[in-house]
Coordinates of C-alpha atoms and ligand atoms in Angstrom, one line a residue:
M223 CA 40.6 -28.1 -31.4
V224 CA 43.5 -28.3 -29.0
N225 CA 43.9 -25.3 -26.8
Q226 CA 47.6 -24.6 -26.9
T227 CA 47.7 -22.3 -23.9
R228 CA 45.9 -24.9 -21.9
Q229 CA 48.3 -27.7 -22.9
I230 CA 51.3 -25.7 -21.9
Y231 CA 50.2 -24.0 -18.8
F232 CA 47.1 -25.6 -17.4
M233 CA 47.4 -29.4 -17.2
A234 CA 44.6 -29.8 -14.7
K235 CA 41.5 -28.1 -13.5
Y236 CA 41.3 -26.8 -10.0
I237 CA 38.7 -27.0 -7.2
F238 CA 39.4 -25.0 -4.1
V239 CA 37.6 -25.8 -0.8
T240 CA 37.4 -23.0 1.8
G241 CA 35.7 -23.0 5.2
G242 CA 33.7 -20.4 7.0
V243 CA 31.9 -19.7 10.3
T244 CA 33.8 -22.2 12.4
S245 CA 36.5 -24.9 12.3
S246 CA 35.7 -28.6 12.5
L247 CA 33.0 -28.6 9.9
G248 CA 34.6 -31.4 8.1
K249 CA 36.2 -29.6 5.2
G250 CA 38.6 -32.5 4.7
I251 CA 35.8 -35.0 4.5
I252 CA 33.8 -32.8 2.0
A253 CA 37.0 -32.4 -0.1
A254 CA 37.7 -36.2 0.0
S255 CA 34.1 -37.0 -0.8
L256 CA 34.0 -34.8 -3.8
A257 CA 37.3 -36.3 -4.9
K258 CA 35.9 -39.8 -4.4
L259 CA 32.9 -39.0 -6.6
L260 CA 35.1 -37.5 -9.4
Q261 CA 37.4 -40.5 -9.2
A262 CA 34.4 -42.8 -9.3
R263 CA 33.3 -41.1 -12.5
G264 CA 36.7 -41.9 -14.1
F265 CA 38.8 -38.8 -13.5
K266 CA 42.4 -38.8 -12.2
V267 CA 42.1 -36.7 -9.0
T268 CA 44.4 -35.7 -6.2
I269 CA 43.8 -33.5 -3.1
Q270 CA 46.2 -31.2 -1.4
K271 CA 46.0 -29.3 1.8
F272 CA 47.4 -25.8 2.5
D273 CA 47.8 -25.1 6.2
P274 CA 48.3 -21.5 7.3
Y275 CA 50.4 -22.3 10.4
I276 CA 54.1 -21.4 10.6
N277 CA 55.5 -24.8 11.5
I278 CA 57.3 -26.3 8.5
D279 CA 55.2 -29.4 9.0
P280 CA 53.1 -30.9 11.9
G281 CA 56.0 -33.3 12.8
T282 CA 57.1 -31.4 15.8
L283 CA 53.6 -30.6 17.0
N284 CA 52.1 -32.2 20.1
P285 CA 49.2 -34.5 19.2
Y286 CA 47.1 -32.5 21.7
E287 CA 47.7 -29.5 19.5
H288 CA 47.1 -30.9 16.1
G289 CA 46.0 -34.5 16.3
E290 CA 47.8 -37.3 14.5
C291 CA 50.7 -36.6 12.2
F292 CA 50.1 -38.5 9.0
V293 CA 53.2 -39.9 7.3
T294 CA 53.2 -40.4 3.5
E295 CA 55.2 -43.0 1.4
D296 CA 58.0 -40.5 0.8
G297 CA 58.4 -39.8 4.5
A298 CA 56.6 -36.4 4.7
E299 CA 55.0 -35.6 8.1
T300 CA 51.7 -34.2 7.2
D301 CA 48.2 -33.1 8.3
L302 CA 45.8 -35.8 9.2
D303 CA 43.4 -34.8 6.4
L304 CA 45.9 -36.5 4.0
G305 CA 45.0 -39.7 5.8
H306 CA 41.3 -39.1 4.8
Y307 CA 42.4 -38.4 1.3
E308 CA 44.3 -41.7 1.0
R309 CA 41.6 -43.7 2.8
F310 CA 38.8 -42.4 0.5
L311 CA 40.7 -42.4 -2.7
N312 CA 43.0 -45.4 -2.2
I313 CA 45.9 -43.4 -3.6
F314 CA 49.3 -42.3 -2.2
T315 CA 49.9 -38.7 -1.4
S316 CA 53.3 -37.1 -0.9
Q317 CA 55.1 -34.1 0.5
S318 CA 53.7 -32.0 -2.4
N319 CA 50.1 -32.6 -1.1
N320 CA 50.7 -30.7 2.1
V321 CA 52.1 -27.2 2.3
T322 CA 52.3 -24.9 5.3
T323 CA 53.0 -21.1 5.6
G324 CA 56.3 -22.1 7.1
R325 CA 57.3 -24.1 4.1
I326 CA 56.3 -21.2 1.8
Y327 CA 58.3 -18.7 3.8
Q328 CA 61.3 -21.0 4.0
T329 CA 61.4 -21.3 0.2
V330 CA 61.0 -17.5 -0.3
I331 CA 63.6 -16.7 2.4
N332 CA 66.1 -19.2 0.9
K333 CA 65.6 -17.6 -2.5
E334 CA 66.1 -14.1 -1.0
R335 CA 69.4 -15.3 0.7
A336 CA 70.5 -16.7 -2.7
G337 CA 69.9 -13.3 -4.2
A338 CA 67.2 -14.6 -6.5
F339 CA 65.0 -11.5 -6.2
L340 CA 67.7 -9.2 -7.7
G341 CA 67.5 -6.4 -5.2
K342 CA 63.7 -6.2 -5.0
T343 CA 61.9 -5.8 -1.7
V344 CA 60.5 -9.2 -0.8
Q345 CA 56.8 -8.9 0.1
V346 CA 53.7 -11.0 1.0
V347 CA 52.2 -9.8 -2.3
P348 CA 53.6 -10.8 -4.8
H349 CA 56.4 -13.0 -3.5
I350 CA 54.6 -15.1 -0.9
T351 CA 51.4 -15.3 -3.0
D352 CA 53.5 -16.3 -6.1
E353 CA 55.1 -19.1 -4.2
I354 CA 51.6 -20.3 -2.9
K355 CA 50.3 -20.2 -6.5
R356 CA 53.3 -22.1 -7.8
R357 CA 52.8 -24.8 -5.2
M358 CA 49.0 -24.9 -5.8
Q359 CA 49.7 -25.8 -9.4
L360 CA 52.6 -28.1 -8.9
L361 CA 50.6 -31.3 -9.0
G362 CA 48.3 -29.9 -11.7
K363 CA 51.2 -29.3 -14.0
S364 CA 52.7 -32.7 -13.5
G365 CA 50.3 -34.0 -16.1
E366 CA 49.2 -36.8 -13.9
Y367 CA 45.9 -35.4 -12.9
D368 CA 42.7 -34.2 -14.5
I369 CA 41.5 -32.4 -11.4
V370 CA 43.4 -31.1 -8.4
I371 CA 41.4 -30.3 -5.2
T372 CA 43.0 -27.9 -2.8
E373 CA 41.7 -27.7 0.7
L374 CA 42.6 -24.4 2.5
G375 CA 43.1 -25.0 6.2
G376 CA 41.7 -22.5 8.7
T377 CA 38.6 -20.4 8.5
V378 CA 37.9 -17.4 6.2
G379 CA 38.6 -14.3 8.3
D380 CA 41.7 -15.7 10.0
I381 CA 44.6 -13.3 9.6
E382 CA 47.0 -16.1 8.6
S383 CA 44.7 -17.4 5.8
L384 CA 44.8 -14.1 3.9
P385 CA 47.7 -14.8 1.6
F386 CA 46.2 -18.2 0.6
I387 CA 42.8 -16.6 -0.2
E388 CA 44.6 -13.9 -2.2
A389 CA 46.4 -16.7 -4.1
V390 CA 43.1 -18.3 -4.9
R391 CA 41.7 -14.9 -6.0
Q392 CA 44.6 -14.4 -8.4
L393 CA 44.3 -17.9 -9.8
Q394 CA 40.5 -17.4 -10.3
W395 CA 41.4 -14.4 -12.3
E396 CA 44.4 -15.8 -14.2
L397 CA 43.0 -19.2 -15.2
P398 CA 40.2 -19.6 -17.6
D399 CA 36.8 -19.4 -15.9
E400 CA 36.1 -23.0 -16.7
D401 CA 39.2 -24.2 -14.9
V402 CA 38.4 -23.1 -11.4
V403 CA 35.7 -23.9 -8.9
V404 CA 35.5 -22.5 -5.4
V405 CA 33.5 -24.5 -2.9
H406 CA 32.8 -22.8 0.4
L407 CA 31.8 -24.9 3.4
T408 CA 29.7 -23.1 6.1
L409 CA 27.4 -23.9 9.0
V410 CA 23.7 -23.5 9.0
P411 CA 22.9 -23.8 12.7
F412 CA 19.6 -25.0 14.1
L413 CA 18.4 -22.9 16.9
K414 CA 16.5 -25.1 19.3
A415 CA 14.6 -22.3 21.0
A416 CA 13.4 -20.9 17.7
K417 CA 13.1 -24.3 16.1
E418 CA 14.7 -22.8 13.1
L419 CA 17.7 -23.1 10.8
K420 CA 19.6 -19.8 10.6
T421 CA 21.3 -18.7 7.4
K422 CA 22.9 -15.5 8.7
P423 CA 26.3 -17.0 9.6
T424 CA 26.5 -18.4 6.1
Q425 CA 25.6 -15.0 4.6
H426 CA 28.2 -13.3 6.7
S427 CA 30.9 -15.8 5.9
V428 CA 30.3 -15.6 2.1
K429 CA 30.3 -11.9 2.4
M430 CA 33.6 -12.0 4.1
L431 CA 35.0 -14.3 1.5
S432 CA 33.7 -12.1 -1.3
E433 CA 35.3 -9.0 0.3
T434 CA 38.7 -10.6 -0.3
G435 CA 37.7 -10.9 -4.0
V436 CA 36.9 -14.6 -4.1
H437 CA 33.4 -15.5 -4.9
P438 CA 32.3 -19.1 -4.2
D439 CA 30.7 -21.1 -6.9
V440 CA 29.2 -23.6 -4.6
I441 CA 28.1 -23.3 -0.9
V442 CA 28.1 -26.5 1.1
C443 CA 26.0 -26.1 4.2
R444 CA 26.8 -28.3 7.2
T445 CA 23.5 -28.8 9.1
E446 CA 21.8 -30.9 11.7
E447 CA 18.5 -30.6 10.0
P448 CA 17.5 -31.0 6.3
L449 CA 17.5 -27.7 4.3
S450 CA 14.1 -26.9 2.9
N451 CA 13.8 -25.4 -0.6
D452 CA 13.0 -22.1 1.0
I453 CA 16.2 -22.1 3.0
K454 CA 18.2 -23.1 -0.1
R455 CA 16.6 -20.3 -2.1
K456 CA 17.4 -17.8 0.6
I457 CA 21.0 -18.8 0.8
A458 CA 21.3 -18.7 -3.0
L459 CA 19.7 -15.3 -3.3
F460 CA 21.7 -13.6 -0.5
C461 CA 25.0 -15.3 -1.4
N462 CA 24.6 -14.8 -5.1
V463 CA 24.8 -18.4 -6.3
K464 CA 22.4 -20.6 -8.2
Q465 CA 20.0 -22.6 -6.1
E466 CA 21.5 -25.8 -7.4
A467 CA 24.8 -24.6 -6.0
V468 CA 23.6 -24.7 -2.4
I469 CA 24.4 -28.2 -1.2
E470 CA 23.1 -29.7 2.0
A471 CA 25.6 -31.6 4.1
L472 CA 23.6 -33.2 6.9
D473 CA 25.4 -34.7 9.9
A474 CA 26.2 -38.3 9.0
S475 CA 26.4 -41.4 11.1
T476 CA 29.8 -42.1 9.6
I477 CA 32.2 -40.1 7.4
Y478 CA 32.0 -42.9 4.8
E479 CA 28.4 -42.0 4.1
V480 CA 29.3 -38.5 3.0
P481 CA 30.3 -39.3 -0.6
L482 CA 26.9 -40.8 -1.2
M483 CA 25.2 -37.8 0.4
M484 CA 27.2 -35.5 -1.9
L485 CA 26.2 -37.7 -4.8
R486 CA 22.5 -37.3 -4.0
E487 CA 23.0 -33.5 -3.7
K488 CA 24.8 -33.5 -7.1
L489 CA 27.9 -31.7 -5.8
D490 CA 30.1 -33.5 -8.3
L491 CA 27.8 -32.7 -11.2
F492 CA 27.6 -29.0 -10.4
C493 CA 31.4 -28.9 -10.2
L494 CA 31.8 -30.7 -13.6
K495 CA 29.3 -28.3 -15.1
K496 CA 31.3 -25.3 -13.9
L497 CA 34.5 -26.9 -15.2
N498 CA 32.7 -27.3 -18.5
I499 CA 33.5 -31.1 -18.5
K500 CA 30.7 -32.8 -20.5
E501 CA 32.0 -36.3 -20.8
F502 CA 32.0 -38.5 -17.7
N503 CA 30.8 -41.9 -16.5
E504 CA 28.2 -42.9 -14.1
P505 CA 30.0 -43.2 -10.7
K506 CA 31.4 -46.6 -10.0
L507 CA 30.9 -47.0 -6.2
D508 CA 30.1 -50.7 -5.9
K509 CA 33.0 -51.6 -3.5
W510 CA 32.3 -48.5 -1.5
K511 CA 28.6 -49.4 -1.1
V512 CA 29.5 -53.0 -0.1
F513 CA 31.8 -51.6 2.6
L514 CA 29.2 -49.2 3.8
D515 CA 26.6 -51.9 4.1
K516 CA 28.9 -54.1 6.1
L517 CA 29.8 -51.2 8.3
K518 CA 26.1 -50.3 9.0
Y519 CA 24.8 -53.8 9.6
P520 CA 27.5 -55.7 11.6
K521 CA 26.7 -59.2 12.7
A522 CA 28.5 -59.1 16.1
K523 CA 30.6 -56.8 18.2
V524 CA 34.2 -56.9 19.6
T525 CA 35.7 -54.6 22.2
I526 CA 39.2 -53.4 21.8
G527 CA 41.2 -51.6 24.4
L528 CA 43.3 -48.8 23.0
I529 CA 46.1 -48.0 25.5
G530 CA 47.6 -44.6 24.9
K531 CA 48.4 -41.3 26.6
Y532 CA 46.5 -38.9 24.3
I533 CA 43.2 -40.7 24.5
E534 CA 41.2 -37.6 25.5
L535 CA 41.7 -36.4 21.9
Q536 CA 40.3 -38.8 19.3
D537 CA 42.2 -37.1 16.5
A538 CA 45.5 -38.2 18.1
Y539 CA 44.9 -41.8 16.9
K540 CA 42.8 -41.0 13.8
S541 CA 44.3 -43.6 11.4
I542 CA 44.2 -46.3 14.0
L543 CA 40.5 -45.7 14.7
E544 CA 39.7 -45.6 10.9
S545 CA 41.7 -48.8 10.4
F546 CA 39.5 -50.5 13.0
I547 CA 36.4 -49.3 11.0
H548 CA 37.8 -50.8 7.8
A549 CA 38.9 -54.1 9.5
G550 CA 35.6 -54.3 11.4
A551 CA 33.6 -54.0 8.2
M552 CA 35.8 -56.7 6.6
N553 CA 35.0 -59.0 9.5
E554 CA 31.4 -57.9 9.7
V555 CA 31.7 -56.8 13.3
K556 CA 31.3 -53.6 15.0
V557 CA 34.5 -52.6 16.7
Q558 CA 33.9 -50.8 19.9
V559 CA 37.1 -49.0 21.0
I560 CA 37.6 -48.4 24.7
N561 CA 40.2 -45.7 25.4
I562 CA 42.4 -46.6 28.4
H563 CA 44.8 -44.1 29.8
S564 CA 48.1 -45.8 30.3
E565 CA 49.1 -43.5 33.1
F566 CA 46.5 -45.0 35.4
I567 CA 47.2 -48.7 34.9
T568 CA 48.9 -50.4 37.8
D569 CA 49.6 -54.0 38.7
D570 CA 46.7 -53.9 41.1
N571 CA 44.1 -52.6 38.8
V572 CA 45.1 -54.0 35.4
A573 CA 42.6 -56.9 35.4
E574 CA 39.8 -54.6 36.3
K575 CA 40.9 -52.0 33.7
L576 CA 41.1 -54.5 30.9
E577 CA 38.0 -56.5 31.9
G578 CA 35.7 -57.4 29.0
L579 CA 38.2 -56.7 26.3
D580 CA 38.6 -59.0 23.3
G581 CA 41.9 -57.4 22.2
L582 CA 44.4 -54.9 23.3
L583 CA 46.2 -52.4 21.1
V584 CA 49.1 -50.5 22.6
A585 CA 49.5 -47.2 20.7
P586 CA 52.5 -45.4 19.3
G587 CA 53.9 -42.5 21.3
F588 CA 56.9 -40.6 22.6
G589 CA 58.4 -39.8 25.9
S590 CA 58.1 -41.6 29.3
R591 CA 54.7 -40.5 30.5
G592 CA 52.4 -43.5 30.9
I593 CA 55.1 -46.0 29.9
E594 CA 54.9 -48.4 32.9
G595 CA 51.1 -48.7 32.5
K596 CA 51.7 -49.8 28.9
I597 CA 54.2 -52.5 30.0
I598 CA 51.8 -53.8 32.7
A599 CA 49.0 -54.0 30.1
V600 CA 51.2 -56.0 27.7
K601 CA 52.1 -58.4 30.5
Y602 CA 48.5 -59.0 31.2
A603 CA 47.7 -59.7 27.5
R604 CA 50.7 -62.0 27.2
E605 CA 49.8 -64.0 30.3
Q606 CA 46.1 -64.1 29.7
G607 CA 46.2 -65.1 26.0
L608 CA 44.3 -61.8 25.1
P609 CA 44.9 -60.8 21.5
F610 CA 47.7 -58.2 21.5
F611 CA 48.8 -55.7 18.8
G612 CA 51.6 -53.2 19.5
I613 CA 52.3 -50.4 17.1
C614 CA 55.7 -48.7 17.2
L615 CA 56.1 -47.6 20.8
G616 CA 53.6 -50.4 21.5
M617 CA 55.9 -52.9 20.0
Q618 CA 58.8 -51.5 21.9
M619 CA 56.8 -51.9 25.1
A620 CA 56.2 -55.6 24.3
V621 CA 59.9 -56.1 23.8
I622 CA 60.7 -54.4 27.2
E623 CA 58.0 -56.4 29.0
F624 CA 59.4 -59.7 27.6
A625 CA 62.9 -58.7 28.7
R626 CA 61.9 -57.8 32.2
N627 CA 59.4 -60.7 32.9
V628 CA 60.7 -63.6 30.8
L629 CA 64.4 -62.9 30.2
N630 CA 64.6 -61.6 33.8
L631 CA 66.4 -58.5 32.8
K632 CA 64.7 -56.4 35.5
D633 CA 66.0 -53.0 34.4
A634 CA 65.5 -53.5 30.7
H635 CA 64.3 -50.3 29.0
S636 CA 64.4 -48.1 26.0
T637 CA 67.2 -45.5 26.1
E638 CA 64.4 -43.0 25.1
M639 CA 63.1 -43.3 28.7
D640 CA 66.3 -44.4 30.6
T641 CA 69.7 -43.5 29.1
N642 CA 71.5 -45.4 31.9
T643 CA 69.7 -48.8 31.7
S644 CA 72.2 -51.7 31.7
N645 CA 69.9 -53.5 29.3
P646 CA 69.0 -51.2 26.5
V647 CA 66.8 -53.7 24.6
I648 CA 65.4 -50.7 22.6
D649 CA 68.1 -48.3 21.5
L650 CA 68.7 -45.2 19.4
M651 CA 69.4 -46.1 15.8
E652 CA 73.0 -45.6 14.8
E653 CA 72.2 -42.9 12.2
Q654 CA 70.1 -41.1 14.8
K655 CA 72.9 -40.5 17.3
K656 CA 74.4 -37.6 15.5
I657 CA 71.1 -35.8 14.8
K658 CA 70.6 -32.5 16.5
M659 CA 67.5 -31.0 14.7
M660 CA 64.2 -32.6 15.7
G661 CA 62.1 -31.7 12.6
G662 CA 61.8 -34.3 9.9
T663 CA 64.7 -36.3 11.1
M664 CA 63.1 -39.5 12.3
R665 CA 63.2 -42.8 10.3
L666 CA 60.3 -41.7 8.1
G667 CA 58.3 -43.1 5.3
S668 CA 58.2 -46.4 3.5
Y669 CA 60.8 -49.2 4.1
P670 CA 60.8 -52.8 2.9
C671 CA 60.4 -55.7 5.4
E672 CA 61.2 -59.3 4.8
I673 CA 58.9 -61.8 6.4
K674 CA 59.8 -65.2 7.7
E675 CA 57.7 -68.0 6.5
N676 CA 55.5 -70.1 8.8
T677 CA 55.0 -67.1 11.2
L678 CA 51.9 -65.2 12.2
A679 CA 53.2 -62.2 10.1
H680 CA 53.4 -64.5 7.1
T681 CA 49.8 -65.7 7.6
I682 CA 48.6 -62.1 7.9
Y683 CA 50.4 -60.7 4.9
N684 CA 50.6 -63.9 2.8
K685 CA 53.8 -62.5 1.3
T686 CA 57.5 -62.6 2.1
L687 CA 58.3 -59.0 1.2
I688 CA 56.1 -56.1 2.3
S689 CA 56.6 -52.3 2.6
E690 CA 55.2 -50.2 5.4
R691 CA 55.6 -46.7 6.7
H692 CA 57.8 -45.7 9.7
R693 CA 58.1 -42.8 12.1
H694 CA 60.5 -43.5 15.0
R695 CA 64.1 -43.0 16.2
Y696 CA 64.5 -46.1 18.4
E697 CA 64.6 -49.7 17.4
F698 CA 65.0 -53.3 18.7
N699 CA 68.6 -53.9 19.9
N700 CA 69.9 -56.8 17.9
D701 CA 72.5 -57.7 20.6
Y702 CA 69.6 -59.3 22.4
L703 CA 67.9 -61.1 19.5
E704 CA 69.3 -64.5 20.2
A705 CA 68.1 -64.5 23.8
Y706 CA 64.6 -63.4 22.8
E707 CA 64.3 -66.1 20.1
K708 CA 65.5 -68.8 22.5
A709 CA 62.9 -67.7 25.1
G710 CA 60.0 -67.6 22.6
M711 CA 59.7 -64.1 21.1
I712 CA 60.7 -64.2 17.5
A713 CA 61.6 -61.6 15.0
S714 CA 59.3 -62.5 12.1
G715 CA 60.0 -59.4 10.0
K716 CA 63.3 -57.6 9.3
N717 CA 64.6 -54.9 7.0
P718 CA 66.4 -56.8 4.3
E719 CA 69.3 -54.3 4.1
T720 CA 69.9 -53.3 7.6
G721 CA 68.6 -56.3 9.6
L722 CA 66.5 -53.9 11.8
V723 CA 63.8 -55.9 13.5
E724 CA 60.4 -54.7 12.2
I725 CA 58.0 -57.4 13.6
V726 CA 58.1 -59.4 16.8
E727 CA 55.6 -62.1 17.7
L728 CA 55.0 -64.9 20.2
P729 CA 54.3 -68.2 18.5
N730 CA 52.9 -69.7 21.7
H731 CA 50.1 -67.1 22.0
P732 CA 46.8 -67.0 20.2
F733 CA 47.7 -63.6 18.7
F734 CA 50.6 -61.5 19.9
I735 CA 52.3 -59.2 17.4
G736 CA 54.2 -56.0 17.6
V737 CA 55.4 -53.9 14.6
Q738 CA 57.9 -51.1 14.5
Y739 CA 56.1 -49.5 11.6
H740 CA 52.6 -47.9 11.3
P741 CA 50.3 -50.2 9.4
E742 CA 47.4 -47.9 10.1
L743 CA 48.8 -45.4 7.7
K744 CA 48.1 -47.6 4.7
S745 CA 44.6 -48.9 5.6
T746 CA 42.0 -47.7 3.1
V747 CA 38.3 -48.5 2.5
E748 CA 39.2 -50.7 -0.4
E749 CA 42.3 -52.2 1.1
P750 CA 42.1 -52.5 4.8
A751 CA 45.5 -53.1 6.5
P752 CA 45.9 -56.9 6.9
L753 CA 47.3 -56.6 10.4
F754 CA 44.1 -54.9 11.6
V755 CA 41.9 -57.3 9.7
H756 CA 43.6 -60.3 11.4
F757 CA 43.7 -58.7 14.8
I758 CA 40.0 -58.1 14.7
A759 CA 39.4 -61.7 13.5
A760 CA 41.5 -62.9 16.5
A761 CA 39.4 -60.6 18.8
K762 CA 36.2 -62.0 17.3
K763 CA 37.4 -65.6 17.9
Y764 CA 38.4 -64.7 21.4
N765 CA 35.0 -63.2 22.0
E766 CA 33.2 -66.2 20.6
T767 CA 35.3 -68.6 22.7
K768 CA 34.6 -66.5 25.8
S769 CA 30.8 -66.4 25.1
A770 CA 30.7 -70.1 24.5
L771 CA 32.5 -70.7 27.8
I772 CA 30.2 -68.4 29.7
S773 CA 27.1 -70.1 28.2
S774 CA 28.4 -73.6 29.0
L775 CA 29.1 -72.5 32.6
L776 CA 25.6 -71.1 32.9
Q777 CA 24.1 -74.2 31.5
R778 CA 26.0 -76.3 33.9
S779 CA 25.0 -74.2 36.9
E780 CA 21.3 -74.6 35.8
E781 CA 21.6 -78.4 35.6
Ligands
LIG908 N1 59.2 -43.0 20.6 C1 59.5 -44.2 19.9 C2 60.6 -43.9 18.9 O1 60.9 -42.8 18.5 C3 58.2 -44.7 19.1 C4 57.7 -43.8 18.1 C5 56.3 -44.1 17.7 O2 55.6 -44.8 18.4 N2 55.9 -43.6 16.6 O3 61.2 -44.9 18.4

């Protein structure tokens, strides 16, 4: 029998993931792993993240504050967890998948200014919570998904999380019981001195959540040590859930192991049972398992230098680091990434700083701090034949280095760092010149790029038309293009409509490529970014040649 109400109002079922005790427990990874399992069982799944901060989006946040800003196809600047969702699920997310308190308030305030509340006092409950609920169900009502997973940012007990928790409470009440699951992630710490796992923080956190009216159906316990049956029973008893709803989430050697761990713990099966879904397939995870095998048992190692200015914080380059993991597995090598602070690279120490590397990646970034160090590092890679890969700002640095040291334009620069340079080889895009507001106004999202045949870019992509995601204001200044190409740096990729240079490369170098876009944003477990795959292959070759040279030198000295 078709349930009319369900058809009209509730197109999808909802899983909410909340977090307790502390931040950084890996809520995003648990949500993505559950989504992966449901997808592998044949469901159409998407994940969204609701962030309680007041910024409209993380686009204006310093990476030290918030880690990387992930950009979606439609140009939304979003939380880095969306990157995990895309990498795990091999799907595209969009602006609708990431909502902040700021965005909720902006909508409500705009409505108030438009007079849409008809003289009513506008309040957190019901107006803000109604807007949260509307957005929580937006993707679910699109008819595209069977299951929508919503990750709530922050930790239960935070003041700013309250309206989101209240929205979940109301939805739990409004929607049929079998349409909602609440998964709560907590920590079960191991006290070394007592040699014991402690359940009290979990009990407190569930109690705090229950006081807001939301009762979790499943408790996922992050732990360093396996949970015994006794511990599970204790958590179940005191937190008022079935024992099978207490899920162990042991620390994993890689985040990509987590879906299989959750499968063993039957997290997906418990959720399906609560959602009253009785028909599903055995999970198809063959590709995932092949990837994991290659990741865990590499045949060789390459060392890549990542030159950036936010290297103290790993989250600042999240997608780049994950892309290396995907590309490493594809090449069956372990990619060891050495973080090198660009601020401390000088002409005198560059050889020493980059010693032992098999490849160099100059990272994206903004502002002038650490710029000269990046340029020195590019020069070293260009002259030494070291595989080089520049992303966004990294590509711009390669362009500046070439101008200064090959074209002999000594003061060449980007107008981002020096507005008075007489050789602005990197300049502000025309449409950027009139922009005053900084939020959401960069060249953002997916743009096409036409690739020249018989180039490195063509070998890498094996296509003449690609599409990649952008996040920048400055670009290659085409007034200089002829001089560059005559001197040996070619533009192998351009935007077909505007002629903006998107890829530069040096044909007379073993592997030297810079891209204005961010290929790391589209790398997934199932489809690693081709640029990363080829860069790692070039680094592997460089390493093999280096090793062969060393052993032949050793052999000669022994003779
Ligand atoms: N700051 C540079 C620009 O805006 C590069 C940006 C980036 O690396 N994402 O063009």
